[in-house]
mmCIF file of C-alpha atoms in Angstrom:
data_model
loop_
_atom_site.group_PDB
_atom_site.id
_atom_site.type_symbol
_atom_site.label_atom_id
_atom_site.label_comp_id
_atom_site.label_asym_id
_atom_site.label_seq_id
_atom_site.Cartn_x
_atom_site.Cartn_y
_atom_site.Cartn_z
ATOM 1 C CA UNK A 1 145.295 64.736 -5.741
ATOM 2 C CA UNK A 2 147.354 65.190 -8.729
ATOM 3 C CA UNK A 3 149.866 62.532 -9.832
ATOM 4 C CA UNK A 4 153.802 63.125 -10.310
ATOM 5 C CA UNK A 5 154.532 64.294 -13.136
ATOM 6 C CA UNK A 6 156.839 61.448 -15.118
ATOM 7 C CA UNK A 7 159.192 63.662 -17.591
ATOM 8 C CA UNK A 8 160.510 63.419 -20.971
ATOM 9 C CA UNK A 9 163.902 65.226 -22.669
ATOM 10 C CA UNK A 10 161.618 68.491 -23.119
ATOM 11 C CA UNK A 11 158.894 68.528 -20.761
ATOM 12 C CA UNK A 12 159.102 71.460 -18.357
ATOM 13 C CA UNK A 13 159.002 71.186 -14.423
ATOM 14 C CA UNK A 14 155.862 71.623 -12.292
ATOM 15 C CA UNK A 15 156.611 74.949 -11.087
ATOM 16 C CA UNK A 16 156.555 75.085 -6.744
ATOM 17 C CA UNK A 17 156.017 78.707 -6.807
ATOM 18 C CA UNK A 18 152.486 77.987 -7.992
ATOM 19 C CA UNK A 19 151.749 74.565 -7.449
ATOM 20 C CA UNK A 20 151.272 72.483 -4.724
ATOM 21 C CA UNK A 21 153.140 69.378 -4.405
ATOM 22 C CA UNK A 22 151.269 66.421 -6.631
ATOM 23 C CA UNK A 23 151.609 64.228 -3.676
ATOM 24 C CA UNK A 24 151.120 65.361 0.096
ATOM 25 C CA UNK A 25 152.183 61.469 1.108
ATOM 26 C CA UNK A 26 155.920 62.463 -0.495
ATOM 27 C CA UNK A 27 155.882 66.345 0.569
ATOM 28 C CA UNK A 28 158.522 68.278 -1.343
ATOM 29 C CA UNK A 29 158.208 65.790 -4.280
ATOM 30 C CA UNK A 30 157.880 67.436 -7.869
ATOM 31 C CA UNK A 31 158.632 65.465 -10.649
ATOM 32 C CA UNK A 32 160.358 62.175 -11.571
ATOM 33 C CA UNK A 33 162.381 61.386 -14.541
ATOM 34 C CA UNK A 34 164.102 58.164 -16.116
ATOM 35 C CA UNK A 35 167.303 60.000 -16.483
ATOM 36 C CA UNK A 36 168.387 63.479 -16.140
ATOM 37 C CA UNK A 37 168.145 64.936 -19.571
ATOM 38 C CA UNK A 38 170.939 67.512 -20.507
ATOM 39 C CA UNK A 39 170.108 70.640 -19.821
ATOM 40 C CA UNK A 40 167.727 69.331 -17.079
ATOM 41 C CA UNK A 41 169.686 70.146 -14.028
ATOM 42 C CA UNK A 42 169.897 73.606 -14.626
ATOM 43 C CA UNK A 43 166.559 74.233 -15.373
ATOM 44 C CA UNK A 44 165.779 72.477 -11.732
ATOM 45 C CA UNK A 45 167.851 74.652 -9.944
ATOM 46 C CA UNK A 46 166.676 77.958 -11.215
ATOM 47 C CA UNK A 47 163.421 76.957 -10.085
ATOM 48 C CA UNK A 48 164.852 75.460 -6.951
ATOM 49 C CA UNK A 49 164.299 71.941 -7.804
ATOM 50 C CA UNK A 50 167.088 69.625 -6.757
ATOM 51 C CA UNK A 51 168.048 65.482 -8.018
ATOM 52 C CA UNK A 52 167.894 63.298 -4.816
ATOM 53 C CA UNK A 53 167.698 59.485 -5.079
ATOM 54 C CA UNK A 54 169.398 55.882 -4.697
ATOM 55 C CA UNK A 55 170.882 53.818 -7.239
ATOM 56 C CA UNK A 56 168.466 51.742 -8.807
ATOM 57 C CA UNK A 57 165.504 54.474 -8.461
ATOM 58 C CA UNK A 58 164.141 56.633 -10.987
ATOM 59 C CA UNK A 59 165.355 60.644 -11.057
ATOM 60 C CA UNK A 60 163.476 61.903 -7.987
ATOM 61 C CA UNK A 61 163.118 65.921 -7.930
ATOM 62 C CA UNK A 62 162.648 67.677 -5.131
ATOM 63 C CA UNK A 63 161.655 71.162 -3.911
ATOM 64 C CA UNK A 64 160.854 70.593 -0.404
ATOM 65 C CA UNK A 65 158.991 73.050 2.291
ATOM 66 C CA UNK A 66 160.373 73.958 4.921
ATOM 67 C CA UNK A 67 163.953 75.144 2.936
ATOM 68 C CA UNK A 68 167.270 74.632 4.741
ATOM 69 C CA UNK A 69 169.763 77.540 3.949
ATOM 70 C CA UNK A 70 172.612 79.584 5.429
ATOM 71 C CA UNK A 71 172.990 83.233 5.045
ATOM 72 C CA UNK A 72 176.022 83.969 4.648
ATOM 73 C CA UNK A 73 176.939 86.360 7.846
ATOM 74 C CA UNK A 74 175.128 84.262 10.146
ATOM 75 C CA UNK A 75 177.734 81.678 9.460
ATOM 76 C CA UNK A 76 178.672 80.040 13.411
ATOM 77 C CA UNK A 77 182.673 80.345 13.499
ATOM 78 C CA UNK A 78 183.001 79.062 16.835
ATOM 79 C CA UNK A 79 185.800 79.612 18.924
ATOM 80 C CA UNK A 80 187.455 76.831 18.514
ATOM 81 C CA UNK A 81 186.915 76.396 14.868
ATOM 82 C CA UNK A 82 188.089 80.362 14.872
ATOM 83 C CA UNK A 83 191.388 78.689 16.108
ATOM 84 C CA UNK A 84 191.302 75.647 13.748
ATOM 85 C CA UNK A 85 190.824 78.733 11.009
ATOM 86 C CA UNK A 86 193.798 80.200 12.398
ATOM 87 C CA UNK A 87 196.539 77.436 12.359
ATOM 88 C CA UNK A 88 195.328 76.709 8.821
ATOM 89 C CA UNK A 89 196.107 79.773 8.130
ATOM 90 C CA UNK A 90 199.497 80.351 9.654
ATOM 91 C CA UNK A 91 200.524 76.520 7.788
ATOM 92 C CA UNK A 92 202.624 76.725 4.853
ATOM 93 C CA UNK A 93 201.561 73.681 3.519
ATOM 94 C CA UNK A 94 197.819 74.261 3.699
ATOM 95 C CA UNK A 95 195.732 75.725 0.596
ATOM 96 C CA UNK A 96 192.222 76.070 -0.100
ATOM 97 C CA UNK A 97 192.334 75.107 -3.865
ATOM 98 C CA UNK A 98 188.857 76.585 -5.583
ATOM 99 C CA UNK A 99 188.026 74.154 -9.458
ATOM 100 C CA UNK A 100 191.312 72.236 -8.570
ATOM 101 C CA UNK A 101 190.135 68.590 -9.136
ATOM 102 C CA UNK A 102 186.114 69.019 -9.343
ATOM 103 C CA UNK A 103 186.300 65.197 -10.291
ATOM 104 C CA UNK A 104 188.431 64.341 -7.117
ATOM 105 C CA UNK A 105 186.410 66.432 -4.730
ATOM 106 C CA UNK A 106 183.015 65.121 -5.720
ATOM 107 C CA UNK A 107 184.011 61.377 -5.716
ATOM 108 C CA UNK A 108 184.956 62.212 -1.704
ATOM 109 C CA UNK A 109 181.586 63.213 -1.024
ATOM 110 C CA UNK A 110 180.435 60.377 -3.112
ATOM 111 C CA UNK A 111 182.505 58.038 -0.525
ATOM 112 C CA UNK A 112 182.630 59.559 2.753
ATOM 113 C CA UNK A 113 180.701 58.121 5.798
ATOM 114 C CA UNK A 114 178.397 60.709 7.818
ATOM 115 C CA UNK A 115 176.422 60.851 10.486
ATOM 116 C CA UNK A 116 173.237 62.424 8.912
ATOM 117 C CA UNK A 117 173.139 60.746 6.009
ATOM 118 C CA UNK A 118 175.280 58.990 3.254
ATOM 119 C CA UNK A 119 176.624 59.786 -0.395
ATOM 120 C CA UNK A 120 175.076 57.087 -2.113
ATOM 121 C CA UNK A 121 172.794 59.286 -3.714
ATOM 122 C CA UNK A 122 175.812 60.617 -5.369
ATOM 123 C CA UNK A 123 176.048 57.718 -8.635
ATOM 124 C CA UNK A 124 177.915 58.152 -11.916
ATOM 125 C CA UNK A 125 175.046 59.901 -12.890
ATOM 126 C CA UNK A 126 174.735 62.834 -10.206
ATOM 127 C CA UNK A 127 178.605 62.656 -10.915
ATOM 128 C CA UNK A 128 178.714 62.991 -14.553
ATOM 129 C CA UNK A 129 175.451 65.420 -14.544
ATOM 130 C CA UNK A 130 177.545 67.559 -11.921
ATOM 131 C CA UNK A 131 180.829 67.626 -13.774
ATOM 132 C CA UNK A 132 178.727 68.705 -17.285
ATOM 133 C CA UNK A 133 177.675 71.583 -15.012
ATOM 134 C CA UNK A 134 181.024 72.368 -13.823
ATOM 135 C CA UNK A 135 182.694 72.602 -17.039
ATOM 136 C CA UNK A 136 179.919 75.165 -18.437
ATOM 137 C CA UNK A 137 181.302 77.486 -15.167
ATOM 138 C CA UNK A 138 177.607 76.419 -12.939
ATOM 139 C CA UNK A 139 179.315 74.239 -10.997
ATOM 140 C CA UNK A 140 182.286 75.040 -8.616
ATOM 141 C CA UNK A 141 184.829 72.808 -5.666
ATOM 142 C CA UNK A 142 186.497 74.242 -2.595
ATOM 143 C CA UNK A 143 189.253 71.711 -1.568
ATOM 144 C CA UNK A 144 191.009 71.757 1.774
ATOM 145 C CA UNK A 145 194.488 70.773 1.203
ATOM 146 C CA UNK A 146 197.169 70.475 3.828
ATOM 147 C CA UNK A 147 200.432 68.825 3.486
ATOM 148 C CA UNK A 148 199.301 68.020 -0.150
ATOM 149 C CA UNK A 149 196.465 65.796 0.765
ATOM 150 C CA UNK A 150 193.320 66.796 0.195
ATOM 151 C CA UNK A 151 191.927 66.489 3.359
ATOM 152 C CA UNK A 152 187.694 67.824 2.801
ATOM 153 C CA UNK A 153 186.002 70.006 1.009
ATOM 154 C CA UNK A 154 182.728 71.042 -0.645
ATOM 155 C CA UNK A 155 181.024 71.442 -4.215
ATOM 156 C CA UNK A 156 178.466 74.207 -5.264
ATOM 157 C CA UNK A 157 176.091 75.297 -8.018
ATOM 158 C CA UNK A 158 176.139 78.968 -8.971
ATOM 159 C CA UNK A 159 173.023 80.744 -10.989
ATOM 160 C CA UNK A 160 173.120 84.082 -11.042
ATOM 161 C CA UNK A 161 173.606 85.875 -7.406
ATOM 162 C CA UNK A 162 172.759 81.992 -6.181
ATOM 163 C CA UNK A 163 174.888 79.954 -4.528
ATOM 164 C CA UNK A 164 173.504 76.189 -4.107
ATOM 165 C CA UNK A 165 175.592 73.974 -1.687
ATOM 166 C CA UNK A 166 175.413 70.083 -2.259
ATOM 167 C CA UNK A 167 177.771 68.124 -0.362
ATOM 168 C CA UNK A 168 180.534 68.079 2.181
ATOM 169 C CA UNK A 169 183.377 65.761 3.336
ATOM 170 C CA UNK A 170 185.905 65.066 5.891
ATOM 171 C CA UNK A 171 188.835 63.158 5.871
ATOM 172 C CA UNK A 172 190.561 65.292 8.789
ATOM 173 C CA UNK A 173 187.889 66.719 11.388
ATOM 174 C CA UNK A 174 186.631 69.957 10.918
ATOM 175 C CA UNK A 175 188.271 69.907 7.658
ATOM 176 C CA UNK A 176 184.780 70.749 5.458
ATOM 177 C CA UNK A 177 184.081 73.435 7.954
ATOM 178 C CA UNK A 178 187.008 75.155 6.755
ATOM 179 C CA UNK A 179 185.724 74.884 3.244
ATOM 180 C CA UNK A 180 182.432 75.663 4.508
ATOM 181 C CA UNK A 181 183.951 79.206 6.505
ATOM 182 C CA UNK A 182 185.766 80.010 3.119
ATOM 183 C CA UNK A 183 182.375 80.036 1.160
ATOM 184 C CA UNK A 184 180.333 81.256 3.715
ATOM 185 C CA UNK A 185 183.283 84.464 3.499
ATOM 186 C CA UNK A 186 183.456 84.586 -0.363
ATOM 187 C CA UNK A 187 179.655 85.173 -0.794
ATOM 188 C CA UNK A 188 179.456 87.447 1.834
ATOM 189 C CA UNK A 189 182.326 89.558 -0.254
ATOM 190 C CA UNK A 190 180.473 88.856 -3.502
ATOM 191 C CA UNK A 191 176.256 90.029 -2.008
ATOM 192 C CA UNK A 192 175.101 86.210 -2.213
ATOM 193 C CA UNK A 193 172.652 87.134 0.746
ATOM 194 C CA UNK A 194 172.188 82.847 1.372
ATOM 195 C CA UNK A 195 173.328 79.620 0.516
ATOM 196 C CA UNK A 196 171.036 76.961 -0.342
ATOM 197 C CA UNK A 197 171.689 73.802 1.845
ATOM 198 C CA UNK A 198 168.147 72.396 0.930
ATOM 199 C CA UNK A 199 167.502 69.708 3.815
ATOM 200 C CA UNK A 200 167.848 69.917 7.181
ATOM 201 C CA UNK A 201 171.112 67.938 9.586
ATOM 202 C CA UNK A 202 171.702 68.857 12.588
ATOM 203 C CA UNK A 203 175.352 69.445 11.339
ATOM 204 C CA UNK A 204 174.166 72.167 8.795
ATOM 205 C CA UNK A 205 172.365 73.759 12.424
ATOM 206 C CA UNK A 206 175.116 73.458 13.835
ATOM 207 C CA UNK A 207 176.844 75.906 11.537
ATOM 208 C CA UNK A 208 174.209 78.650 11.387
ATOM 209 C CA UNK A 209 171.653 77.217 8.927
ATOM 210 C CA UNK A 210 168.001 77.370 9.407
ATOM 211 C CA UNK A 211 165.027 76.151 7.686
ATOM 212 C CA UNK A 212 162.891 78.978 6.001
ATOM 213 C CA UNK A 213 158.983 78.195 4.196
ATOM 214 C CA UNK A 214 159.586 77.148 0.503
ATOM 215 C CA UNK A 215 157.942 80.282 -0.430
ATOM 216 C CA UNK A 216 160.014 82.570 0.871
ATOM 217 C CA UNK A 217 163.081 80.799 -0.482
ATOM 218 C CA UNK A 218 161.438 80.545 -4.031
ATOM 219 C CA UNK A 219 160.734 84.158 -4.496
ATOM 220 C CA UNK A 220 164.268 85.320 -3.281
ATOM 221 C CA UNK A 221 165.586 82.917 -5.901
ATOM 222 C CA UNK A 222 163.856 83.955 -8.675
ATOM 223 C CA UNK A 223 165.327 87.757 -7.638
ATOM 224 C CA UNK A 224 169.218 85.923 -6.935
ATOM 225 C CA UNK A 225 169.309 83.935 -10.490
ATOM 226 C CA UNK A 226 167.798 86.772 -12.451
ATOM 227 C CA UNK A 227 170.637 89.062 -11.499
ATOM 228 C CA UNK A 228 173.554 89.339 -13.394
ATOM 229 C CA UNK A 229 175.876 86.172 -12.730
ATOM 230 C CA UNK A 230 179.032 86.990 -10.096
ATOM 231 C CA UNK A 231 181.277 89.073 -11.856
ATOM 232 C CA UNK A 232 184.111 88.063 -9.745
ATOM 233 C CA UNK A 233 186.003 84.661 -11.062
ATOM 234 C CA UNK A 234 184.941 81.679 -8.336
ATOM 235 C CA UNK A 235 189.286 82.257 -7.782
ATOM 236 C CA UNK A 236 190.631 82.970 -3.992
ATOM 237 C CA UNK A 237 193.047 81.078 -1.948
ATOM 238 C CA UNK A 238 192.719 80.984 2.127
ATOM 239 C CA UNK A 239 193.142 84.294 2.777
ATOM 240 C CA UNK A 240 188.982 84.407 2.861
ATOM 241 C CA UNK A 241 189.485 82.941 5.886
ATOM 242 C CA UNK A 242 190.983 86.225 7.316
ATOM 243 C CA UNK A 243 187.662 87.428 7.673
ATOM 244 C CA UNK A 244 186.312 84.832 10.371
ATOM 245 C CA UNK A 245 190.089 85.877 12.398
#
């Protein structure tokens, strides 16, 4: 048994197309860091290697097997979410707001209480790692905004054809499934064939996601990030939803 790999500024990431993890105690754990280095977090997620930790741990990366994602047209619009969709819709004062307030819509997931886990492994550093990716266009938000609150949302990483989801939140019920619907429609009009959601809730089943071997996911990313990068701007309003009406 190998040991995990402790990485520098430079030092490249155990690769978990080839390699097995270092550690079968910790499955799904790659590397560790002290801090993540710039330019770091994108070279984890184009091999499908992901930050996950608490505050005062070290950088833990991750590629775990089995994979949780969410193809796109296999999204579960339910019938009464389908109506939920609908009355958004038909409300003046709702938007979906796509790059609004990055900063605003990450700090909610940061905050928000939920049942399968909590945000604390979002810290200023997730946050400001996040944000760096956002402003170099890798990095997108979906806000749900109704009666000019912001009332849930999402935020994404985009390589490529790939489409990496991160985190949700709520402050109005079913208010991230919204965002969640208006993704899950914008890839599906841009051929991004699945979403990463990397671990498995029962919330994420809930919505259509299933877990698929690490394998499989790995090799239809390396095909997804090596294709030219979405031509169309990450730039539509709620009328996505239309689709799931």
């Amino acid at each position: 048994m190998s040991q995990i790999a402790w990485l520098g500024p430079q030092d490249p990431f155990p690769n978990p197309l080839f390699e097995d993890d270092p550690d079968p105690s910790v499955p799904g754990l790659i590397a560790v860091s002290e801090q993540i280095y710039p330019g770091q977090l994108a070279r984890a997620y184009q091999q499908g290697i992901f930050p996950w930790y608490s505050d005062n741990q070290p950088i833990l990366w991750w590629s775990p097997d089995p994979r949780m994602v969410l193809k796109p047209d296999e999204f579960k619009c339910s019938d009464s979410l389908r109506k939920i969709i609908r009355a958004f819709c038909q409300h003046a004062q709702s938007q979906i707001v796509v790059d609004g307030d990055f900063g605003a819509v990450i700090r909610s997931c940061a905050t928000s209480s939920r049942k399968d886990q909590d945000g604390t492994w979002i810290t200023h550093e997730i946050i400001d790692a996040y944000t760096a990716l956002h402003e170099q266009g890798n990095a997108h938000s979906i806000g749900v905004i109704e009666d000019g609150q912001l009332t849930g949302g999402l935020y994404c990483v985009a390589f490529g054809g790939m489409v990496f989801g991160e985190s949700m939140f709520s402050r109005k019920t079913n208010a991230s499934k919204i965002a969640l619907a208006a993704l899950s429609s914008w890839c599906l009009a841009n051929q991004v064939s699945m979403i990463d959601c990397q671990q498995e809730t029962a919330h994420l089943l809930s919505l259509g996601a299933a877990p698929i071997a690490r394998q499989v996911f790995l090799e239809q990313l390396q095909i997804s990030v090596n294709q030219t990068k979405i031509e169309t701007s990450w730039t539509f309003d709620k009328t996505i939803l239309h689709h799931w009406l």
